[in-house]
XYZ file of C-alpha atoms in Angstrom:
283
model
C 55.518 108.354 18.589
C 57.073 107.682 15.049
C 53.265 106.695 13.365
C 52.534 110.365 15.444
C 54.989 112.011 13.498
C 54.450 110.028 10.347
C 50.763 110.988 10.325
C 51.648 114.723 10.732
C 53.955 114.485 8.045
C 51.167 113.068 5.875
C 48.440 115.345 6.829
C 51.139 118.513 6.130
C 51.741 117.148 3.095
C 47.470 116.819 1.772
C 47.378 120.360 3.155
C 50.294 121.679 1.121
C 48.777 119.645 -1.876
C 45.410 121.220 -1.684
C 47.141 124.560 -1.132
C 49.239 124.012 -4.214
C 46.676 122.584 -6.373
C 44.395 125.674 -5.543
C 46.942 128.039 -6.510
C 47.811 126.407 -9.554
C 44.527 126.064 -11.014
C 43.615 129.699 -10.246
C 47.438 131.052 -11.422
C 46.823 129.084 -14.843
C 43.509 130.225 -15.361
C 44.383 133.944 -14.898
C 47.664 134.022 -16.565
C 45.864 132.511 -19.738
C 42.912 134.618 -19.127
C 44.103 137.894 -17.578
C 45.368 139.895 -20.922
C 41.383 139.125 -22.057
C 39.405 141.259 -19.346
C 38.874 144.580 -20.357
C 35.975 146.935 -19.919
C 34.818 146.159 -23.385
C 35.093 142.245 -22.846
C 32.841 142.753 -19.503
C 30.286 145.119 -21.246
C 30.155 143.947 -24.209
C 27.971 141.122 -25.942
C 29.362 138.463 -28.071
C 30.051 138.788 -31.532
C 31.903 138.236 -34.328
C 31.540 134.577 -36.882
C 31.641 132.280 -35.623
C 29.924 133.800 -32.347
C 32.158 134.685 -29.466
C 35.111 134.939 -31.059
C 34.857 138.564 -30.770
C 32.702 141.846 -28.020
C 32.482 140.142 -24.958
C 30.372 138.092 -22.371
C 28.051 140.812 -20.602
C 24.773 138.570 -20.661
C 26.471 135.116 -19.595
C 27.595 137.390 -16.591
C 23.854 138.440 -15.622
C 23.151 135.240 -16.459
C 24.946 133.475 -14.242
C 24.154 135.833 -11.346
C 20.825 135.794 -11.893
C 20.875 132.131 -12.336
C 22.556 132.044 -8.899
C 20.039 134.406 -7.233
C 17.052 132.437 -8.543
C 18.386 129.031 -7.429
C 20.043 130.165 -3.885
C 16.473 131.754 -3.397
C 14.505 128.912 -3.797
C 16.743 126.378 -2.962
C 17.402 128.571 0.417
C 14.039 128.376 1.529
C 13.223 124.413 0.843
C 16.613 123.572 2.782
C 15.551 125.998 5.886
C 12.170 124.522 6.224
C 13.426 121.117 5.486
C 16.721 121.495 7.952
C 13.682 123.088 10.731
C 11.507 119.997 10.269
C 14.335 117.386 10.926
C 16.116 119.278 13.654
C 13.227 120.515 15.803
C 9.727 118.210 14.398
C 10.388 115.167 12.857
C 10.369 112.424 15.672
C 9.440 109.707 13.666
C 12.741 107.722 13.282
C 11.715 105.875 9.844
C 10.535 108.887 8.049
C 13.492 110.865 9.158
C 15.868 108.354 7.996
C 14.292 108.514 4.576
C 14.428 112.275 4.126
C 18.100 112.156 5.347
C 18.863 109.267 3.041
C 16.933 111.095 -0.041
C 19.414 114.493 0.961
C 22.407 112.401 0.537
C 21.574 109.979 -2.583
C 20.786 113.872 -4.114
C 23.905 114.683 -3.220
C 25.406 112.512 -4.654
C 23.894 112.224 -7.892
C 25.322 113.343 -11.068
C 24.661 117.151 -12.093
C 23.780 115.784 -15.546
C 20.988 113.561 -14.392
C 19.384 116.532 -12.826
C 19.447 118.399 -16.248
C 18.413 115.470 -18.518
C 14.891 114.704 -15.410
C 14.572 118.569 -15.348
C 14.102 118.479 -19.048
C 11.835 115.673 -19.119
C 9.377 116.848 -16.263
C 9.734 120.518 -16.684
C 9.704 120.987 -20.573
C 8.893 117.612 -21.750
C 5.790 116.384 -19.425
C 4.471 120.414 -18.683
C 5.732 121.923 -21.508
C 7.113 124.820 -19.905
C 9.889 126.934 -21.967
C 13.171 126.498 -22.079
C 14.172 129.772 -19.692
C 15.640 131.015 -16.314
C 13.321 129.463 -14.156
C 13.465 126.151 -16.039
C 16.922 126.222 -14.774
C 16.719 127.853 -11.584
C 14.555 124.912 -10.881
C 16.155 122.456 -12.072
C 19.708 123.857 -9.874
C 17.527 123.966 -6.760
C 17.235 121.102 -6.659
C 20.498 119.789 -7.180
C 21.419 122.566 -4.844
C 19.142 122.008 -1.682
C 20.660 118.808 -0.503
C 24.011 120.725 -0.008
C 22.035 123.726 1.654
C 19.792 121.592 4.002
C 23.419 119.503 5.054
C 24.922 122.329 5.996
C 22.042 124.066 8.202
C 21.364 120.630 9.579
C 24.996 120.714 11.001
C 24.702 124.393 12.361
C 21.454 123.663 14.102
C 22.758 120.918 15.959
C 26.067 122.029 16.769
C 24.715 123.940 20.040
C 21.236 124.962 19.310
C 19.119 122.036 20.851
C 19.748 122.277 24.384
C 18.488 126.247 24.150
C 15.313 124.715 22.651
C 15.021 122.524 25.422
C 15.523 124.924 28.139
C 12.989 127.318 26.467
C 10.649 124.150 25.965
C 10.629 123.543 30.082
C 9.946 127.419 30.529
C 6.348 127.174 28.538
C 7.647 128.667 25.421
C 5.802 127.473 22.275
C 8.215 125.867 19.712
C 7.118 127.916 17.104
C 7.736 131.244 18.856
C 11.502 130.107 19.923
C 12.280 129.301 16.258
C 10.601 132.873 15.212
C 12.438 134.922 18.192
C 15.362 133.201 18.327
C 16.757 130.831 16.626
C 16.342 132.480 12.907
C 17.267 135.558 14.256
C 20.448 134.360 15.865
C 21.514 131.771 13.348
C 20.432 134.000 10.225
C 24.167 133.996 9.396
C 24.858 130.444 9.206
C 21.779 130.089 6.745
C 22.909 132.795 4.534
C 26.212 131.192 4.448
C 24.904 128.286 3.415
C 23.148 129.385 1.120
C 25.781 131.874 -0.730
C 27.796 129.245 -0.888
C 25.229 127.023 -2.781
C 24.725 129.499 -4.951
C 28.478 129.413 -6.182
C 27.844 125.315 -6.762
C 24.611 126.117 -8.757
C 26.072 129.077 -10.260
C 29.275 126.881 -11.915
C 27.400 123.843 -12.701
C 26.872 123.961 -16.829
C 25.166 120.461 -16.877
C 22.042 121.084 -15.159
C 21.741 124.419 -17.913
C 22.247 122.173 -20.991
C 18.979 121.261 -21.543
C 16.907 123.626 -19.240
C 17.490 127.163 -19.760
C 21.223 127.752 -21.317
C 21.331 128.971 -24.816
C 24.604 130.061 -27.192
C 23.723 133.503 -27.666
C 20.531 135.661 -25.647
C 20.456 139.299 -24.375
C 20.179 139.559 -20.507
C 16.990 138.311 -19.956
C 14.030 140.687 -19.101
C 12.168 137.890 -17.426
C 12.531 134.986 -16.072
C 10.602 132.900 -18.634
C 13.215 134.009 -21.172
C 15.994 131.467 -22.338
C 19.566 133.244 -20.858
C 23.510 133.018 -21.352
C 25.592 131.529 -18.715
C 29.932 131.562 -18.403
C 29.836 128.244 -17.619
C 27.662 127.272 -20.731
C 29.371 129.729 -22.900
C 33.147 128.168 -21.720
C 31.988 124.772 -22.772
C 30.709 126.131 -26.186
C 33.832 128.018 -26.693
C 35.981 125.226 -26.249
C 34.129 122.282 -27.471
C 33.708 124.002 -30.432
C 37.162 125.118 -31.046
C 35.680 128.865 -30.859
C 38.062 130.385 -29.417
C 40.333 129.463 -26.423
C 41.536 133.454 -25.451
C 37.890 134.354 -24.426
C 37.371 130.773 -22.890
C 39.719 131.228 -20.059
C 38.742 135.071 -20.239
C 35.232 133.707 -19.318
C 36.534 131.309 -17.034
C 38.869 134.138 -15.147
C 35.594 136.191 -14.589
C 33.539 132.836 -13.510
C 36.373 132.395 -10.785
C 36.364 135.904 -9.680
C 32.763 135.581 -9.686
C 32.781 132.447 -7.550
C 35.961 133.584 -5.527
C 33.883 137.036 -4.076
C 31.061 135.036 -2.885
C 33.310 132.740 -0.978
C 34.986 135.618 0.531
C 31.831 137.127 1.118
C 30.922 134.371 3.460
C 34.072 134.338 5.247
C 33.431 137.866 5.946
C 30.042 136.862 7.617
C 31.419 133.621 9.425
C 34.035 136.218 11.081
C 31.489 138.745 11.707
C 29.535 135.628 13.439
C 32.179 134.721 15.292
C 33.537 137.815 16.669
C 29.847 138.806 17.943
C 28.582 135.599 19.045
C 25.731 135.733 16.952
C 24.578 132.389 17.578
C 23.213 133.326 21.460
C 22.593 137.171 20.246
C 25.261 138.221 22.554
C 27.784 140.816 21.173
C 31.078 141.191 22.634
C 30.658 143.607 25.540
């Protein structure tokens, strides 16, 4: 009884610590940066000498959105196909073990290593320019394990019984995946990709060498270099240019990531409320 109460108290204290830490970080960044946020800061480009002491961060906002969308698109396709293969098609335990091990290995790699490898292969060896495309490919490789693991877990929860029952009726596996699994699990997949986008959009290390620059206009194509909020924040703080603008940039980045997370929670709520897993709404 005493051990149970002690464990319960420890769990509650850990939960309080997590909530308090998140609240403190968001509150502190909000307190330090909210007075810098105005319409000009959001819609203008960086100005001043040194660059960034005046003006705004609009190119960095758009660069962050473009990077998240591109990396999420690439990683979403690769991660979804990998998850489908692991759950429904891979019957070789050795091959499956290698894929799972590689996925978890990539998930645990420091983000700076993705930037170095991406620079070496894409830019140095293949001769591609530092651009949104090279940065998007690098970030997508970083977030593929995150997306794959979440989708695999989602598929394994209660979908195998439905697959086995459908196979017993003589339906082809590809038909079941196309007509039942993908439509009913679309929200799960979208949620996994959206959370992966937030993970990639906030990472500065992979894009330092592959595409992010101190200043650029909003990219007109994926072959151009771009600004990014996390990299812009790093430059402002590292060079001591403007801590005020740095906290303003950090607050905008936090609101972007928070908005995507809220969007994912809304999707999960809609899925649970309408029983999307089996395509059955509430009667």
